[in-house]
Short mmCIF file of N, CA and C in Angstrom, two decimals:
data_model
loop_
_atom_site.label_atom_id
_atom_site.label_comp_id
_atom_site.label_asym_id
_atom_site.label_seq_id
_atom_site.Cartn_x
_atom_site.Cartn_y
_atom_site.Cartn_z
N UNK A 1 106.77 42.75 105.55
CA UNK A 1 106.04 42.96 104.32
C UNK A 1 105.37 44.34 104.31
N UNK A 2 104.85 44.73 105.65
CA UNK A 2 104.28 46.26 105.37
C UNK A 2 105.21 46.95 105.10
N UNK A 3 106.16 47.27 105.70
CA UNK A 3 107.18 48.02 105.64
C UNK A 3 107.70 48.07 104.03
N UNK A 4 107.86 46.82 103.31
CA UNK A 4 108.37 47.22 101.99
C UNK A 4 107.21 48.08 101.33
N UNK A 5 105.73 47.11 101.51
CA UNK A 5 104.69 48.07 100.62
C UNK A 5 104.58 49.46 101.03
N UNK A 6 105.25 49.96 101.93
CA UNK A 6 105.08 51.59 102.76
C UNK A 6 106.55 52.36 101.73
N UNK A 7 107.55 51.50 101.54
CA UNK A 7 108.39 52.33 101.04
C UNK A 7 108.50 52.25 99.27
N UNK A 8 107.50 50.79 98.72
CA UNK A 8 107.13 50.95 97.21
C UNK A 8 106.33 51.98 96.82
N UNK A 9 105.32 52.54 98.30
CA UNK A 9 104.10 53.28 97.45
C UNK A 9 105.13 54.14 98.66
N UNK A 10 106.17 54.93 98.53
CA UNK A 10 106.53 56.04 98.79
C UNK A 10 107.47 56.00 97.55
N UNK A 11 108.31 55.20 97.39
CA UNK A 11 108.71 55.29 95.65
C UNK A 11 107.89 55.66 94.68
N UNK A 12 106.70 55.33 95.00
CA UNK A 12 105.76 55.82 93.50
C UNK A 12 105.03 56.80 93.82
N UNK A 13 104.95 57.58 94.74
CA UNK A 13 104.39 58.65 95.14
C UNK A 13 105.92 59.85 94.56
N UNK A 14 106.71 59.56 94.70
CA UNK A 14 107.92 60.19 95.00
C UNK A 14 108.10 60.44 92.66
N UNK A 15 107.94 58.95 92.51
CA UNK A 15 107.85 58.63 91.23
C UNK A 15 106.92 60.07 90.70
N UNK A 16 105.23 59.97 90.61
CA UNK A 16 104.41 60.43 90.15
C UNK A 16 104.49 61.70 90.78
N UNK A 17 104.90 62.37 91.74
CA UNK A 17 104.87 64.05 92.64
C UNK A 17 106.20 64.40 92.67
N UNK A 18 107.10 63.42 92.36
CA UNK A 18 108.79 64.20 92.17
C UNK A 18 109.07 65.48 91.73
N UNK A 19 109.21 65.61 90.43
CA UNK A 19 109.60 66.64 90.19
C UNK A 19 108.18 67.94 90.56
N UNK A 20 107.29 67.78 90.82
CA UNK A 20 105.95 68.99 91.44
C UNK A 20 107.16 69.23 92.74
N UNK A 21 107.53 68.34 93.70
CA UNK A 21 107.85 68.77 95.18
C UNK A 21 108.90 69.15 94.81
N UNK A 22 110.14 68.80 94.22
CA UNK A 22 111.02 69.67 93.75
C UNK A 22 111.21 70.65 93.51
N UNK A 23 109.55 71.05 92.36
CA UNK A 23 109.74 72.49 92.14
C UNK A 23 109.18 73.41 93.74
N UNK A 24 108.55 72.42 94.16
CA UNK A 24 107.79 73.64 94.72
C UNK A 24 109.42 73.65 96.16
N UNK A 25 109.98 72.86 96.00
CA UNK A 25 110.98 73.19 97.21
C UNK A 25 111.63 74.58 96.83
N UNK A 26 112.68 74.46 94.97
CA UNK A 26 113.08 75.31 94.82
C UNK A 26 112.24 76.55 94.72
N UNK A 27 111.00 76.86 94.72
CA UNK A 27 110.58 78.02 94.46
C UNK A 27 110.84 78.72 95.79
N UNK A 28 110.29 77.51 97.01
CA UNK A 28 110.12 77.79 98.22
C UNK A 28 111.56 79.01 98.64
N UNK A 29 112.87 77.74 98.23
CA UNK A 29 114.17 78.52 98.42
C UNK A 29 114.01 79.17 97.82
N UNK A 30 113.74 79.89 96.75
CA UNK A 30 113.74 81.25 95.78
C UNK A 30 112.98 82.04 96.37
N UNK A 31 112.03 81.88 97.07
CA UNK A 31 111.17 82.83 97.80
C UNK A 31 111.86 83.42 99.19
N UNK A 32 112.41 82.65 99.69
CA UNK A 32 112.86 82.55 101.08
C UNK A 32 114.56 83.11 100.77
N UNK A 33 115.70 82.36 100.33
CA UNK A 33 116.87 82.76 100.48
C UNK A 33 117.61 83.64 99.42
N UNK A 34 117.28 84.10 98.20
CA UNK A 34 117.25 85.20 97.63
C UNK A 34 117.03 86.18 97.69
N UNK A 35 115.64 86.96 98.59
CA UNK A 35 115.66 88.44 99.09
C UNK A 35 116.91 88.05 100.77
N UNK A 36 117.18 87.37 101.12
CA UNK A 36 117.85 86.89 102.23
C UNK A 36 119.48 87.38 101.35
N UNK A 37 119.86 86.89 100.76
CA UNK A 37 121.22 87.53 100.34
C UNK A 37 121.38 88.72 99.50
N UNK A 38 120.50 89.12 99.34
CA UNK A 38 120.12 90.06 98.50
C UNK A 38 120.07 91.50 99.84
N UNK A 39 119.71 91.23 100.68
CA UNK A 39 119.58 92.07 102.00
C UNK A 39 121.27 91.76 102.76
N UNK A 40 121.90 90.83 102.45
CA UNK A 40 123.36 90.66 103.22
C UNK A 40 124.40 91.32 102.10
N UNK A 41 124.00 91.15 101.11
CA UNK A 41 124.35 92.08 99.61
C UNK A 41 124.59 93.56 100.02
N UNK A 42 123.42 93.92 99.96
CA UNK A 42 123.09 95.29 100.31
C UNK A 42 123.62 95.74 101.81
N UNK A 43 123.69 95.00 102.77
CA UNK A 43 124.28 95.44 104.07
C UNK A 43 125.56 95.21 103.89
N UNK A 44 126.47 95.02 103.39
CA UNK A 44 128.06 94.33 102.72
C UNK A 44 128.12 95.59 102.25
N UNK A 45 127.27 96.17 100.99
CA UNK A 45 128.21 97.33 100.27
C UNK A 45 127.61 98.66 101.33
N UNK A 46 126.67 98.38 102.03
CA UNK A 46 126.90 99.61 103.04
C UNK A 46 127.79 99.95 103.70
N UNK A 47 128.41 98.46 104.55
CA UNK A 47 129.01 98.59 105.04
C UNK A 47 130.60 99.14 104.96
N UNK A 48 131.17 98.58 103.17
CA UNK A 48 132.24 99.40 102.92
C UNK A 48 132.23 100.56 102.19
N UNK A 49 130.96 101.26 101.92
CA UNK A 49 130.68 102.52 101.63
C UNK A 49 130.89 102.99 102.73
N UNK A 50 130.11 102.55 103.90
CA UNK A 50 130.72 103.49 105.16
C UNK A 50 132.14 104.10 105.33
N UNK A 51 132.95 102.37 105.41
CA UNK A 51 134.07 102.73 105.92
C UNK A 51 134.71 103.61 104.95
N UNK A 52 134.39 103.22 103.78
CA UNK A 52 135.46 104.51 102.72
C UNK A 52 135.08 105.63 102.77
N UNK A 53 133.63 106.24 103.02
CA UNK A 53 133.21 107.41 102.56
C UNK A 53 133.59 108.24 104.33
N UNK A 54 133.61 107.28 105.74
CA UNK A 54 133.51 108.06 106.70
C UNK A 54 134.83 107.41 107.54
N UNK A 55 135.05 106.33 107.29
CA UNK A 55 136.29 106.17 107.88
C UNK A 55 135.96 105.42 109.49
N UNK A 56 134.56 105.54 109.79
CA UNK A 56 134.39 105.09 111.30
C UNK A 56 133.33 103.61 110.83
N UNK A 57 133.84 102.60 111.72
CA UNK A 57 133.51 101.43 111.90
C UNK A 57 132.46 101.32 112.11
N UNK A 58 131.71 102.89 113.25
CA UNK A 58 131.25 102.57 114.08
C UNK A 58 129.63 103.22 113.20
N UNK A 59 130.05 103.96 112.38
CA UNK A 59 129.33 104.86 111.73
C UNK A 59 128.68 103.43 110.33
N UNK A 60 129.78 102.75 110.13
CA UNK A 60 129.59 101.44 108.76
C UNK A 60 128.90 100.73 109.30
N UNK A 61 128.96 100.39 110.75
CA UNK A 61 127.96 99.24 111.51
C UNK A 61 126.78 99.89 111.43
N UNK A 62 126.40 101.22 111.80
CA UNK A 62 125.47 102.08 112.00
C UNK A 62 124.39 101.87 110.09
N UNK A 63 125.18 102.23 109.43
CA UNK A 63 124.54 102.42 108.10
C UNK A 63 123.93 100.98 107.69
N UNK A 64 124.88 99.63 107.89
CA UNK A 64 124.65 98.58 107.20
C UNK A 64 123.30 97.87 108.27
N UNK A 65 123.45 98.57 109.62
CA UNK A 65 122.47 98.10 110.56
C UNK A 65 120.86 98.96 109.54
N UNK A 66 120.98 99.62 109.35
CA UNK A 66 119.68 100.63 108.80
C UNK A 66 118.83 100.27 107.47
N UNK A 67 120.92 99.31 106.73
CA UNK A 67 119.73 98.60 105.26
C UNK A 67 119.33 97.98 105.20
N UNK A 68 119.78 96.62 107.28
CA UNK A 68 119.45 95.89 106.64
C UNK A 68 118.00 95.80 107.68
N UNK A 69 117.11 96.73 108.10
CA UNK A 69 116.13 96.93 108.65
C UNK A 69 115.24 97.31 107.97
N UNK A 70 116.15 98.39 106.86
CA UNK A 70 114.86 98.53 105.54
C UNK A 70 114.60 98.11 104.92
N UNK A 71 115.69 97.51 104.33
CA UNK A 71 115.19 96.66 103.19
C UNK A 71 114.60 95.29 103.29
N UNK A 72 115.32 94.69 104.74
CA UNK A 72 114.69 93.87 105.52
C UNK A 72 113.16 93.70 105.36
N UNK A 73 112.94 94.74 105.55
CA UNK A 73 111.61 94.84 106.59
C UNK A 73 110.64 95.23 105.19
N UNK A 74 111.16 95.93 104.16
CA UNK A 74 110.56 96.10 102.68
C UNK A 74 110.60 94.42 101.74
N UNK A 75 111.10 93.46 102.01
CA UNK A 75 110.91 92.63 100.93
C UNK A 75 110.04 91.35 102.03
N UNK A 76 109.98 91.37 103.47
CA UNK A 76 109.34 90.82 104.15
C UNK A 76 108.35 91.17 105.15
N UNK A 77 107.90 92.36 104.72
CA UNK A 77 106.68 92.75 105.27
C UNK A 77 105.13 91.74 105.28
N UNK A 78 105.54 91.11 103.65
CA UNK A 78 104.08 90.16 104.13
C UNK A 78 104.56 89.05 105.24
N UNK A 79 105.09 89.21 105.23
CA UNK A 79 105.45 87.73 106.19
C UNK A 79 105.32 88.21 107.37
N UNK A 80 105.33 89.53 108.23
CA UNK A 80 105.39 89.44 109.17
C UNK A 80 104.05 89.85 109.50
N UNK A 81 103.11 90.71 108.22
CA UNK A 81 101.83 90.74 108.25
C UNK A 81 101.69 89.52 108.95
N UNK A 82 101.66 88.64 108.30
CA UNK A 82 101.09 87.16 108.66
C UNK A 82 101.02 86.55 109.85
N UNK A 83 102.51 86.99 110.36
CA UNK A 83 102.91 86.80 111.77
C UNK A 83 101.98 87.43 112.52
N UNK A 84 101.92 89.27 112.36
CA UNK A 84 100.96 89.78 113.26
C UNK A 84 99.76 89.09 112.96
N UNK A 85 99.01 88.95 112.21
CA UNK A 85 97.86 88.48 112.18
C UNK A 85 97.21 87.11 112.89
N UNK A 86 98.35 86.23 113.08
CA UNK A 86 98.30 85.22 113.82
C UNK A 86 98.52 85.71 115.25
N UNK A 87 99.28 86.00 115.70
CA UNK A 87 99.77 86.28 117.14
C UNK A 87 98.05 87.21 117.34
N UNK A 88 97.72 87.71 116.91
CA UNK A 88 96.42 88.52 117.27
C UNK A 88 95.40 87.50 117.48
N UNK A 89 94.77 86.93 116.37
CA UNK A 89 94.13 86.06 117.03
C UNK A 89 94.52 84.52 117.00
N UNK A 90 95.58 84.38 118.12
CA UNK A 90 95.76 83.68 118.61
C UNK A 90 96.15 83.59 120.24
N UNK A 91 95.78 85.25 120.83
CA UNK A 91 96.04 85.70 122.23
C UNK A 91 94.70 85.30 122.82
N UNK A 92 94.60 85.00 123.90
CA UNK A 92 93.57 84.34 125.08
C UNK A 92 92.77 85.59 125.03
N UNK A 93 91.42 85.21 124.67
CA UNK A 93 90.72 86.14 124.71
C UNK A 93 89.90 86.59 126.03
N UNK A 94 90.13 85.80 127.42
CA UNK A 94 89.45 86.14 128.22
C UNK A 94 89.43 87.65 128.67
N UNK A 95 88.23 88.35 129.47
CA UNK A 95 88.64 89.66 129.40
C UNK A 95 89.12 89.69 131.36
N UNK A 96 89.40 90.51 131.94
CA UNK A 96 89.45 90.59 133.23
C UNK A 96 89.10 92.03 133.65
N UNK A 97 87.93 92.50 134.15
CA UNK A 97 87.67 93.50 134.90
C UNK A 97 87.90 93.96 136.02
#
């Protein structure tokens, strides 16, 4: 009997917050895997700009490695703010002299 009343009032939770968690999933993915292909986008046409404009593989790996560090690193900078900011204080603060 608990068990059904645990999965009626997860039906009606699901009922009344459905479509809110929905949205907020897809925004989540819109936030998250759109600058994500959008950066494999951009490292793709580097990469055959390379090869057509220079002819070396090695030079196309080189370019598509660079967009995708910049641009990378330009549409997820807050995020890694965040990261640093945690890893900081979250290091053992003892001191040792």
């Amino acid at each position: 009997m608990r068990t059904f009343l645990l999965i009626l009032l997860m039906v009606a939770l699901l009922a009344l917050f459905g479509p809110t968690l929905v949205g907020f999933i897809m925004s989540l993915l819109a936030v998250v895997v759109v600058p994500l292909f959008v950066v494999a986008l951009l490292a793709g046409i580097a990469f055959v700009v390379g090869i057509a404009l220079f002819g070396s593989t090695v030079l196309a790996v080189a370019i598509a490695s660079a967009v995708l560090v910049l641009v990378g690193f330009s549409l997820f900078w807050p995020v890694l703010l965040i990261a640093l900011v945690i890893w900081i204080f979250s290091r053992n603060r003892t001191q040792t002299a």
